[in-house]
PDB file of C-alpha atoms in Angstrom:
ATOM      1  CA  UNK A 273       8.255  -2.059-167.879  1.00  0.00           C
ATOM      2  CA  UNK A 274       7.682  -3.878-171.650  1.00  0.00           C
ATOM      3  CA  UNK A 275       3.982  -4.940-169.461  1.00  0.00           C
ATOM      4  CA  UNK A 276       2.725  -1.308-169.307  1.00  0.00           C
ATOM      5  CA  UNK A 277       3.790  -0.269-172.325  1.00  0.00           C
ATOM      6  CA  UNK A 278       0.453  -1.854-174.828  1.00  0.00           C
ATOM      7  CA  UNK A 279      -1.335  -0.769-172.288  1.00  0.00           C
ATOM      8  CA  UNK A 280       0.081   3.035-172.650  1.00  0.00           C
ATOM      9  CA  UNK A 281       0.087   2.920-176.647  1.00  0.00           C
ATOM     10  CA  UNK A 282      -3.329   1.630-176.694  1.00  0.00           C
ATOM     11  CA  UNK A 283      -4.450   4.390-174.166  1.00  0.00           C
ATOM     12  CA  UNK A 284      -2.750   7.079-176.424  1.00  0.00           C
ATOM     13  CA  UNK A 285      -4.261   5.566-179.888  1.00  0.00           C
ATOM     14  CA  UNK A 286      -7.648   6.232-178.266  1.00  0.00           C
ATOM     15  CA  UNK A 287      -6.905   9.431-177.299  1.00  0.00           C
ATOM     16  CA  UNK A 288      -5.890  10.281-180.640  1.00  0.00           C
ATOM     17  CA  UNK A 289      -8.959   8.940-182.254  1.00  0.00           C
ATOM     18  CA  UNK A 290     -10.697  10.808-179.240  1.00  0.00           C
ATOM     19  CA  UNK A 291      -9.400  13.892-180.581  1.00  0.00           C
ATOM     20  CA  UNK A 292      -9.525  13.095-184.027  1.00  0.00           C
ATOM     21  CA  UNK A 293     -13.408  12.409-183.412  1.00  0.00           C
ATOM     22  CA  UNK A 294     -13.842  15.981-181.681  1.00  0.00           C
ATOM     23  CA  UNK A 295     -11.977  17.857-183.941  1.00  0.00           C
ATOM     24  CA  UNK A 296     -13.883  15.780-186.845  1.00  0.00           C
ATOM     25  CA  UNK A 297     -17.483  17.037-184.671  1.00  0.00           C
ATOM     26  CA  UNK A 298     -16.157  20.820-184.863  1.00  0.00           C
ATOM     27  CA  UNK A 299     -15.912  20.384-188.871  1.00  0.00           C
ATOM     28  CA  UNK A 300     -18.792  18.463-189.700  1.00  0.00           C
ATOM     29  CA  UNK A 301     -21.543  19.757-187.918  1.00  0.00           C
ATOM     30  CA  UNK A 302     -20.942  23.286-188.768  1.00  0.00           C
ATOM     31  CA  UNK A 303     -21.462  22.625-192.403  1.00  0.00           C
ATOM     32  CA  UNK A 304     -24.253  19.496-191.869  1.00  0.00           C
ATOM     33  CA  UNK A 305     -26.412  21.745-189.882  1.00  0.00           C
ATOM     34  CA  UNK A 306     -25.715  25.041-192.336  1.00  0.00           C
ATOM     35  CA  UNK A 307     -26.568  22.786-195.078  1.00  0.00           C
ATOM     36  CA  UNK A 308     -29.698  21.376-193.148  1.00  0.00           C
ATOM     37  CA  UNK A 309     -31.063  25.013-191.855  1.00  0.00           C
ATOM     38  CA  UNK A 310     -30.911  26.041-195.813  1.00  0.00           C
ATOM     39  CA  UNK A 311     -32.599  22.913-197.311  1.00  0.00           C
ATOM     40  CA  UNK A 312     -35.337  23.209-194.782  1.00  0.00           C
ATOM     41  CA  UNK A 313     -36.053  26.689-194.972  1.00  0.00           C
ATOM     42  CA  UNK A 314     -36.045  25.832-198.865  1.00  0.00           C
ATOM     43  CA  UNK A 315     -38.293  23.178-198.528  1.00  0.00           C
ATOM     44  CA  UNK A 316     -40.703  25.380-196.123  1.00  0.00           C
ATOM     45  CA  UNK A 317     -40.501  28.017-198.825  1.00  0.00           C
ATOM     46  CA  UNK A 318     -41.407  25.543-201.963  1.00  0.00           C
ATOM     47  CA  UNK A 319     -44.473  23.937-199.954  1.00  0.00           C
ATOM     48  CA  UNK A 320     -46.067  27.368-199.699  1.00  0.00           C
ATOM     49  CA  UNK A 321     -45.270  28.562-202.794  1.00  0.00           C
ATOM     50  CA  UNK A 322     -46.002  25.612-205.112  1.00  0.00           C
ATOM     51  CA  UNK A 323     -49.561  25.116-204.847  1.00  0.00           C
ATOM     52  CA  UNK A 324     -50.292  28.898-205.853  1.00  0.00           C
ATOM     53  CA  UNK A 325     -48.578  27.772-208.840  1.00  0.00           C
ATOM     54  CA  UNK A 326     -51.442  26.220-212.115  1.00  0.00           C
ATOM     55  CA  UNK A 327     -51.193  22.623-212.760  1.00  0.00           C
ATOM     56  CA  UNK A 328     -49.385  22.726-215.718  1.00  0.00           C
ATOM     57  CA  UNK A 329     -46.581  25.014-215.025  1.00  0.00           C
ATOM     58  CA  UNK A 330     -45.300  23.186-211.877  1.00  0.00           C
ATOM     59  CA  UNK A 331     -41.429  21.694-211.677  1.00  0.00           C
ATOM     60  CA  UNK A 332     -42.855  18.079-211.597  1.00  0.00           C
ATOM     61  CA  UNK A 333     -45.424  18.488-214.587  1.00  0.00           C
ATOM     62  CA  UNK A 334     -42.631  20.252-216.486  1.00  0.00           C
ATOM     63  CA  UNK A 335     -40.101  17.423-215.954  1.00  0.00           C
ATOM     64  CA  UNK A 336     -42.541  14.941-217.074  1.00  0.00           C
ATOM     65  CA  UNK A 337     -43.756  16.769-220.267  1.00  0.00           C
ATOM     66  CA  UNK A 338     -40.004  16.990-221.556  1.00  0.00           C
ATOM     67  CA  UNK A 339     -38.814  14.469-220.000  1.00  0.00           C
ATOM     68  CA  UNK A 340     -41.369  11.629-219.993  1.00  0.00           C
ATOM     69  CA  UNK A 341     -44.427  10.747-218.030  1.00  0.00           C
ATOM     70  CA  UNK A 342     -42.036   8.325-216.060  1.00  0.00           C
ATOM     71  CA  UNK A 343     -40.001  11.142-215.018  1.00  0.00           C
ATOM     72  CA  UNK A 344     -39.247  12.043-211.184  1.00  0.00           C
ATOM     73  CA  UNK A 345     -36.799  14.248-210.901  1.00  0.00           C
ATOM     74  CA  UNK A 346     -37.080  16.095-207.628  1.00  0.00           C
ATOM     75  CA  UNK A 347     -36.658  19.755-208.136  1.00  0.00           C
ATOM     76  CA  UNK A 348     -36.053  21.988-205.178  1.00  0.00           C
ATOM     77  CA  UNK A 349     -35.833  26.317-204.837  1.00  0.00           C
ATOM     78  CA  UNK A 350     -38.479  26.621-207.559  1.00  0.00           C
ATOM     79  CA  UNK A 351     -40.494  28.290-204.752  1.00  0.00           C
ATOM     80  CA  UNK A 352     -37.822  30.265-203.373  1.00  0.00           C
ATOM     81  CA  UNK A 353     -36.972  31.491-207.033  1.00  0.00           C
ATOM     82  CA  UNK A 354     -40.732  32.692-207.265  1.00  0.00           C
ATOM     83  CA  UNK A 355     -41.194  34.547-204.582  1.00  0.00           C
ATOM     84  CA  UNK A 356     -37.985  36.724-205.182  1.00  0.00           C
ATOM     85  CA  UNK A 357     -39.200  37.176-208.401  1.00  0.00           C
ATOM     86  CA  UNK A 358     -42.381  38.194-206.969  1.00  0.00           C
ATOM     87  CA  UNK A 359     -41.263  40.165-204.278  1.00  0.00           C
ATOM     88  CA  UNK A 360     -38.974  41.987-206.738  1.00  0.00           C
ATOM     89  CA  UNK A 361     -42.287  42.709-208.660  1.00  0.00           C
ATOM     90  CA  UNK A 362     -44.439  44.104-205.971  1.00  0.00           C
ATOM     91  CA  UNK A 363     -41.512  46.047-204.961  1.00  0.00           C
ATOM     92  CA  UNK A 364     -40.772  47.735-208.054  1.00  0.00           C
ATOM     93  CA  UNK A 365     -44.672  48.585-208.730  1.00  0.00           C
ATOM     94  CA  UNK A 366     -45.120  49.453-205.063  1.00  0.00           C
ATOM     95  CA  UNK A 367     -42.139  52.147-205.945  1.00  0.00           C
ATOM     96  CA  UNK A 368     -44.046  53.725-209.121  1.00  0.00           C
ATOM     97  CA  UNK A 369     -47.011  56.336-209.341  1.00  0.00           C
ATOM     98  CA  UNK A 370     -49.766  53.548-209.790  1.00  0.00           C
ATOM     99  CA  UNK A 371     -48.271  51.039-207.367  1.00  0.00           C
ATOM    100  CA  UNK A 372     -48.654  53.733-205.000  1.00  0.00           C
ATOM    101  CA  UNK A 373     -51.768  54.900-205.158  1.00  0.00           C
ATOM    102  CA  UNK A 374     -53.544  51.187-205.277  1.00  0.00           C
ATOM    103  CA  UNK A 375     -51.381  50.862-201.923  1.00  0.00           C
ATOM    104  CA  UNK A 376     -53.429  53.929-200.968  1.00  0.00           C
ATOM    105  CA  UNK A 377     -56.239  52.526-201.822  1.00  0.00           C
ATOM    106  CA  UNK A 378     -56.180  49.282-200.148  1.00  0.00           C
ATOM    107  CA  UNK A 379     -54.540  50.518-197.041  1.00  0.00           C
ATOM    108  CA  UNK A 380     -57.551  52.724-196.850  1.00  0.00           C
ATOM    109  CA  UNK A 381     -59.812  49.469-197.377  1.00  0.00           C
ATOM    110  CA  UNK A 382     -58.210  47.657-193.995  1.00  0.00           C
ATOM    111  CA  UNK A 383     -58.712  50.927-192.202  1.00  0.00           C
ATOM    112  CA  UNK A 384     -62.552  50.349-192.005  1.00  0.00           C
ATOM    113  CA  UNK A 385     -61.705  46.670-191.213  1.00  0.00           C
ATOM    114  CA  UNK A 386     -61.392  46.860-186.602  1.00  0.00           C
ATOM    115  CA  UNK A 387     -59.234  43.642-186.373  1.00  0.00           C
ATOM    116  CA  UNK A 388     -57.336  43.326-189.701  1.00  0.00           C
ATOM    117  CA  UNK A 389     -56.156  47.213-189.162  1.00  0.00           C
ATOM    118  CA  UNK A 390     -54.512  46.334-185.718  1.00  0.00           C
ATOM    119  CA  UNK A 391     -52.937  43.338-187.509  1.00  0.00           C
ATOM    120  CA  UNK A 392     -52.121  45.194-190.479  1.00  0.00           C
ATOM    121  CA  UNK A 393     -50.622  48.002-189.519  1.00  0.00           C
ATOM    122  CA  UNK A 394     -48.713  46.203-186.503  1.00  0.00           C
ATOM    123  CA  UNK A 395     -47.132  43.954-189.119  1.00  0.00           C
ATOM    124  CA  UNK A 396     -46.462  46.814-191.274  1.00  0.00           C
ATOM    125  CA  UNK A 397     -44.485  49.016-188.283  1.00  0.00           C
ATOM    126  CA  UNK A 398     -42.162  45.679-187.248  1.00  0.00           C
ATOM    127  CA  UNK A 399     -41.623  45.045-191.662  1.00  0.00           C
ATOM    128  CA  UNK A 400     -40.345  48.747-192.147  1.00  0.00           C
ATOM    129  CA  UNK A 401     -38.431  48.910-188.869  1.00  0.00           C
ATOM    130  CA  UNK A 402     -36.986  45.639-189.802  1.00  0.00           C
ATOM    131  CA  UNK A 403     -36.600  46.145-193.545  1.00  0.00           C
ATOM    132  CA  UNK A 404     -35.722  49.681-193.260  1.00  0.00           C
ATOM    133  CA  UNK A 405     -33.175  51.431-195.655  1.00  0.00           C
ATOM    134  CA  UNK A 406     -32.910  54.367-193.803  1.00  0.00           C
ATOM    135  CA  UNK A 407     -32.932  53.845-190.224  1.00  0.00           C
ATOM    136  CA  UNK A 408     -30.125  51.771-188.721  1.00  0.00           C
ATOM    137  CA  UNK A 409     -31.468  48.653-186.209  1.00  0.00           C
ATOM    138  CA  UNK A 410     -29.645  46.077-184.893  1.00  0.00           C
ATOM    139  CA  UNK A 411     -25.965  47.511-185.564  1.00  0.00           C
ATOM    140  CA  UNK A 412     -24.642  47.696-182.408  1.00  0.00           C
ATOM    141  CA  UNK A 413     -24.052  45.025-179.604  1.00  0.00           C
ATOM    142  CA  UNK A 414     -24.092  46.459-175.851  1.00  0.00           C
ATOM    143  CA  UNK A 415     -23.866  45.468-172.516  1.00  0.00           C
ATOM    144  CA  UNK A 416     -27.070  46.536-170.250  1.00  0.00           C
ATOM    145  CA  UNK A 417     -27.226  46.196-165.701  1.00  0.00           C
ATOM    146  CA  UNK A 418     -29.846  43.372-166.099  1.00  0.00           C
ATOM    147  CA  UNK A 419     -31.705  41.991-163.994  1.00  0.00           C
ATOM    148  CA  UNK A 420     -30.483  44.182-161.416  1.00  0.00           C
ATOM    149  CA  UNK A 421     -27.081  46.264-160.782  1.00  0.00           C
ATOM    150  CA  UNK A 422     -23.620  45.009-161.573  1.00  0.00           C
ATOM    151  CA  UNK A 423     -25.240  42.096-163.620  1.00  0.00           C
ATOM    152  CA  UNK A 424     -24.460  42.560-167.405  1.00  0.00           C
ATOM    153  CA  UNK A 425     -26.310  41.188-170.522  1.00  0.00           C
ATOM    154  CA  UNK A 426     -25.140  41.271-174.179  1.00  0.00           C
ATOM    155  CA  UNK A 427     -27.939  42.915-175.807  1.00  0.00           C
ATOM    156  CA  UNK A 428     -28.546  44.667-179.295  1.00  0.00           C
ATOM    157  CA  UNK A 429     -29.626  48.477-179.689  1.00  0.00           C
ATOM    158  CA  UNK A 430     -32.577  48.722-181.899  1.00  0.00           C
ATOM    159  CA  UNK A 431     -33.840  52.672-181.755  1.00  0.00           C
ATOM    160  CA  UNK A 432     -34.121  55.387-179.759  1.00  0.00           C
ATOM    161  CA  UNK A 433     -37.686  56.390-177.825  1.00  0.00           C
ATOM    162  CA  UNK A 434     -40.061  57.995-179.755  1.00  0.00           C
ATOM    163  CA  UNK A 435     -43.587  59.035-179.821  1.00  0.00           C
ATOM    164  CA  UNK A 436     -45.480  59.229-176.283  1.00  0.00           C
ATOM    165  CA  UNK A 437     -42.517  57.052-174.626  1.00  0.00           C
ATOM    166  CA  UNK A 438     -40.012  59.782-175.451  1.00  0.00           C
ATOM    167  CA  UNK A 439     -42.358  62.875-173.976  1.00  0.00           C
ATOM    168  CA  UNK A 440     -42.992  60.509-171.108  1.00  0.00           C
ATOM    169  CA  UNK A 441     -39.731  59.886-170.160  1.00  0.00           C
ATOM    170  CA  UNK A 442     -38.376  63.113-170.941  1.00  0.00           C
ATOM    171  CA  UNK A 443     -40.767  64.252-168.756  1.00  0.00           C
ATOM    172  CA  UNK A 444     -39.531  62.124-165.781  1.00  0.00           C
ATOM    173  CA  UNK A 445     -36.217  63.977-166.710  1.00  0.00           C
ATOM    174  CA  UNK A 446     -34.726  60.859-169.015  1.00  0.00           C
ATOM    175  CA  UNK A 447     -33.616  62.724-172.175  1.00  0.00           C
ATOM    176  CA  UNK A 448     -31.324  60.198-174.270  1.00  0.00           C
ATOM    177  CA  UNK A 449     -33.581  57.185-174.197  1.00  0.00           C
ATOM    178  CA  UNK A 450     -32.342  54.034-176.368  1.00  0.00           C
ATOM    179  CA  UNK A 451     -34.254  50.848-176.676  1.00  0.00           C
ATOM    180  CA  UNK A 452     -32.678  47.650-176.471  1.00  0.00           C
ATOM    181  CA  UNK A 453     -33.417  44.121-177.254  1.00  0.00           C
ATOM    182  CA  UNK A 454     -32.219  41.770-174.602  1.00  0.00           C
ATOM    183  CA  UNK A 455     -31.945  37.842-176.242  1.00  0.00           C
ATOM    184  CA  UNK A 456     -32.540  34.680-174.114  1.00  0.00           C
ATOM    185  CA  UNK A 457     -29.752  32.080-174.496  1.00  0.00           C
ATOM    186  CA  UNK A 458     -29.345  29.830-176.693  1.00  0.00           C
ATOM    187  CA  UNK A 459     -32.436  30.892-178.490  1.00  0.00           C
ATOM    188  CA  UNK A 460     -32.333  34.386-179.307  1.00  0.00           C
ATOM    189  CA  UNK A 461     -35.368  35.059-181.088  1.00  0.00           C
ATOM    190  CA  UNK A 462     -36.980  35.784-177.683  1.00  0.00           C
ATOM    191  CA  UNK A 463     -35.919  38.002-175.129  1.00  0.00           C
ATOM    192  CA  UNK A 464     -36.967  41.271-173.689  1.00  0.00           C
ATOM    193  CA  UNK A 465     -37.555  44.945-174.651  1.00  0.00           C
ATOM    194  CA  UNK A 466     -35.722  47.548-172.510  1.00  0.00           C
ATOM    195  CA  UNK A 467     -35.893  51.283-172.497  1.00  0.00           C
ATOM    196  CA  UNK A 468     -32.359  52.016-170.743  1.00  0.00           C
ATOM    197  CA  UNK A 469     -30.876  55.597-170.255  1.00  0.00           C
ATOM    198  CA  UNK A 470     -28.139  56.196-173.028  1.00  0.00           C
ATOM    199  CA  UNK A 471     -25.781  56.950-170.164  1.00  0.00           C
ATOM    200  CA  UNK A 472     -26.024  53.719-168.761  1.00  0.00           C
ATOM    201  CA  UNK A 473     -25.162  51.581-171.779  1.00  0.00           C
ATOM    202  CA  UNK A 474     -22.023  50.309-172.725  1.00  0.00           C
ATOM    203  CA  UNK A 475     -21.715  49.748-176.341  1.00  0.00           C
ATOM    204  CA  UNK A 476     -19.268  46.598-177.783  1.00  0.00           C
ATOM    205  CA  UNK A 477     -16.762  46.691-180.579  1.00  0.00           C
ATOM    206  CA  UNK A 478     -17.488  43.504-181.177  1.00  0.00           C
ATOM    207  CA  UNK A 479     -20.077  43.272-184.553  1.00  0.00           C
ATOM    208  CA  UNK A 480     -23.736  42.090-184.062  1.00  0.00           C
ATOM    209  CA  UNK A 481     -22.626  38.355-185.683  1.00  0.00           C
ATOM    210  CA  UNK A 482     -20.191  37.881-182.659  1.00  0.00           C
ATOM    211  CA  UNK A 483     -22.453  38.936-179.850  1.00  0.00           C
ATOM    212  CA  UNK A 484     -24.784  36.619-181.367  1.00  0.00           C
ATOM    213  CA  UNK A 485     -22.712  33.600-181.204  1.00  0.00           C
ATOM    214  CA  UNK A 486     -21.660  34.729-177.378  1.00  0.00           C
ATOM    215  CA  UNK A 487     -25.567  34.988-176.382  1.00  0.00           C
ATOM    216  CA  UNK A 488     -26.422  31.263-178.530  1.00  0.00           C
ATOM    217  CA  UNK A 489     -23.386  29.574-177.343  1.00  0.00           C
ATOM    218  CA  UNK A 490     -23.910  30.583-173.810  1.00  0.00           C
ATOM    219  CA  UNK A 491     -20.569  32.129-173.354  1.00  0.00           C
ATOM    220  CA  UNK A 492     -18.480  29.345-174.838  1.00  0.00           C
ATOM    221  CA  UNK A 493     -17.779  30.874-178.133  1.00  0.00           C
ATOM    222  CA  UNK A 494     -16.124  34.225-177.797  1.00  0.00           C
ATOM    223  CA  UNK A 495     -15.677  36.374-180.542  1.00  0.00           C
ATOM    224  CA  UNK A 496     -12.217  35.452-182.562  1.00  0.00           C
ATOM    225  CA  UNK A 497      -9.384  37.977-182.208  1.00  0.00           C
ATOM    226  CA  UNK A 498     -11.153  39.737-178.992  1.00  0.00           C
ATOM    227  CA  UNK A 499      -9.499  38.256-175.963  1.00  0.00           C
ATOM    228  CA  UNK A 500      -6.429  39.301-178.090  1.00  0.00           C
ATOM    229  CA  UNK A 501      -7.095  43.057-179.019  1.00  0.00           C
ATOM    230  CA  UNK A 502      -5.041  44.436-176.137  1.00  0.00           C
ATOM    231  CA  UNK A 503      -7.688  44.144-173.492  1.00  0.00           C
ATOM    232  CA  UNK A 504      -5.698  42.505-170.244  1.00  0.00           C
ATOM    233  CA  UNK A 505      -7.830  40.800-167.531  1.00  0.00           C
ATOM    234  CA  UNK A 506      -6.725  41.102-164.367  1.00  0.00           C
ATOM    235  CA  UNK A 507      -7.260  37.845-162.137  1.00  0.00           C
ATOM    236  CA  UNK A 508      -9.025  39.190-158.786  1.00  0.00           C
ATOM    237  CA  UNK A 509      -7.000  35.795-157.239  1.00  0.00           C
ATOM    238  CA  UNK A 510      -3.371  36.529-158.546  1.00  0.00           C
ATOM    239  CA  UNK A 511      -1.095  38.340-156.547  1.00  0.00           C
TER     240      UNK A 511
END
């Protein structure tokens, strides 16, 4: 009996530090790749920004002028700090009279250009339905029949039909049309676009943030609080 028993506290100290490791994992790499993600993007940001910037007013020739030619003192977000300041700019002179009508004015410009005015004005439609402050996209998670019947997706309800595809359908007797964006897994930035009959979708409580981490995680992460609401699941195998 005394044999077994270093053998049995030695299997449960590396279980603990098993655990401990794991449970370590589920802390760290959270916050290492958050931190990561934001230092990149940063970094992306500052490399296309800074060399629209003169000579003399960039972060490393100001560092050395007050603080010695011997100075290196790397300085980060300058670029990021720019372009909001620049974006906030444009913005607020695209808003007023004279903003305006240059906007006219050079819209009118890429009109006579063939290729830049399918570019443009592409890019323009997905920026205001994206950006827009009126219209609500992306606010509601559903579940679509895809790729055939009785197979649901987690998808995420962009706008209803409009233009030609509403007449269209309406004409082939489909009168509430929504479109939805269907996400690949675990990279959701691609996916599909569906037109699907109002009637046949089946919107989520859950919020957009949730049924993202469901779609990325494969399944694996499941909304916190949901499989606790109330909502039973019945076992097809229990009795």
């Amino acid at each position: 009996m005394s044999e077994h028993a270093p053998h049995t506290k030695r299997k449960s100290l590396l279980a603990g530090l098993r655990s401990s490791f794991l449970t370590g994992l589920v802390v760290v790499l959270p916050i290492g790749l958050t931190i990561y993600l934001i230092w990149t993007v940063i970094g992306w940001i500052d490399g296309w920004i800074l060399p629209l910037i003169p000579g003399p007013w960039k972060p490393d020739a100001l560092v050395r002028q007050w603080f010695g030619p011997e100075a290196t003192i790397p300085v980060r977000g300058v670029g990021v700090a720019v372009f909001l300041v620049f974006t906030v700019f444009v913005g607020w002179l695209g808003k007023g009279f004279i903003g305006r009508k240059f906007l006219t004015w050079a819209e009118g410009l890429v009109d006579r250009m063939p290729v830049v005015r399918s570019l443009y004005n592409g890019l323009k439609q997905i920026a205001e339905t994206v950006f827009s402050q009126n219209e609500s996209s992306f606010e509601r998670a559903c579940l679509v029949q895809y790729p055939k019947e009785h197979i649901w997706a987690i998808g995420f309800v962009s706008t209803r039909a409009k233009g030609e595809l509403q007449a269209k359908l309406n004409h082939e007797g489909y009168l509430d049309v929504i479109s939805v964006f269907l996400p690949t897994t675990p990279n959701p930035t691609s996916g599909f676009l569906l037109y699907v009959p109002e009637k046949d979708v089946v919107y989520l409580d859950m919020k957009v943030e949730d049924a993202a981490k469901l779609i990325i995680s494969a399944g694996l992460v499941y909304p916190n609080g949901k499989d606790a609401a109330g909502v039973t699941v019945r076992n097809p195998s229990a009795k």
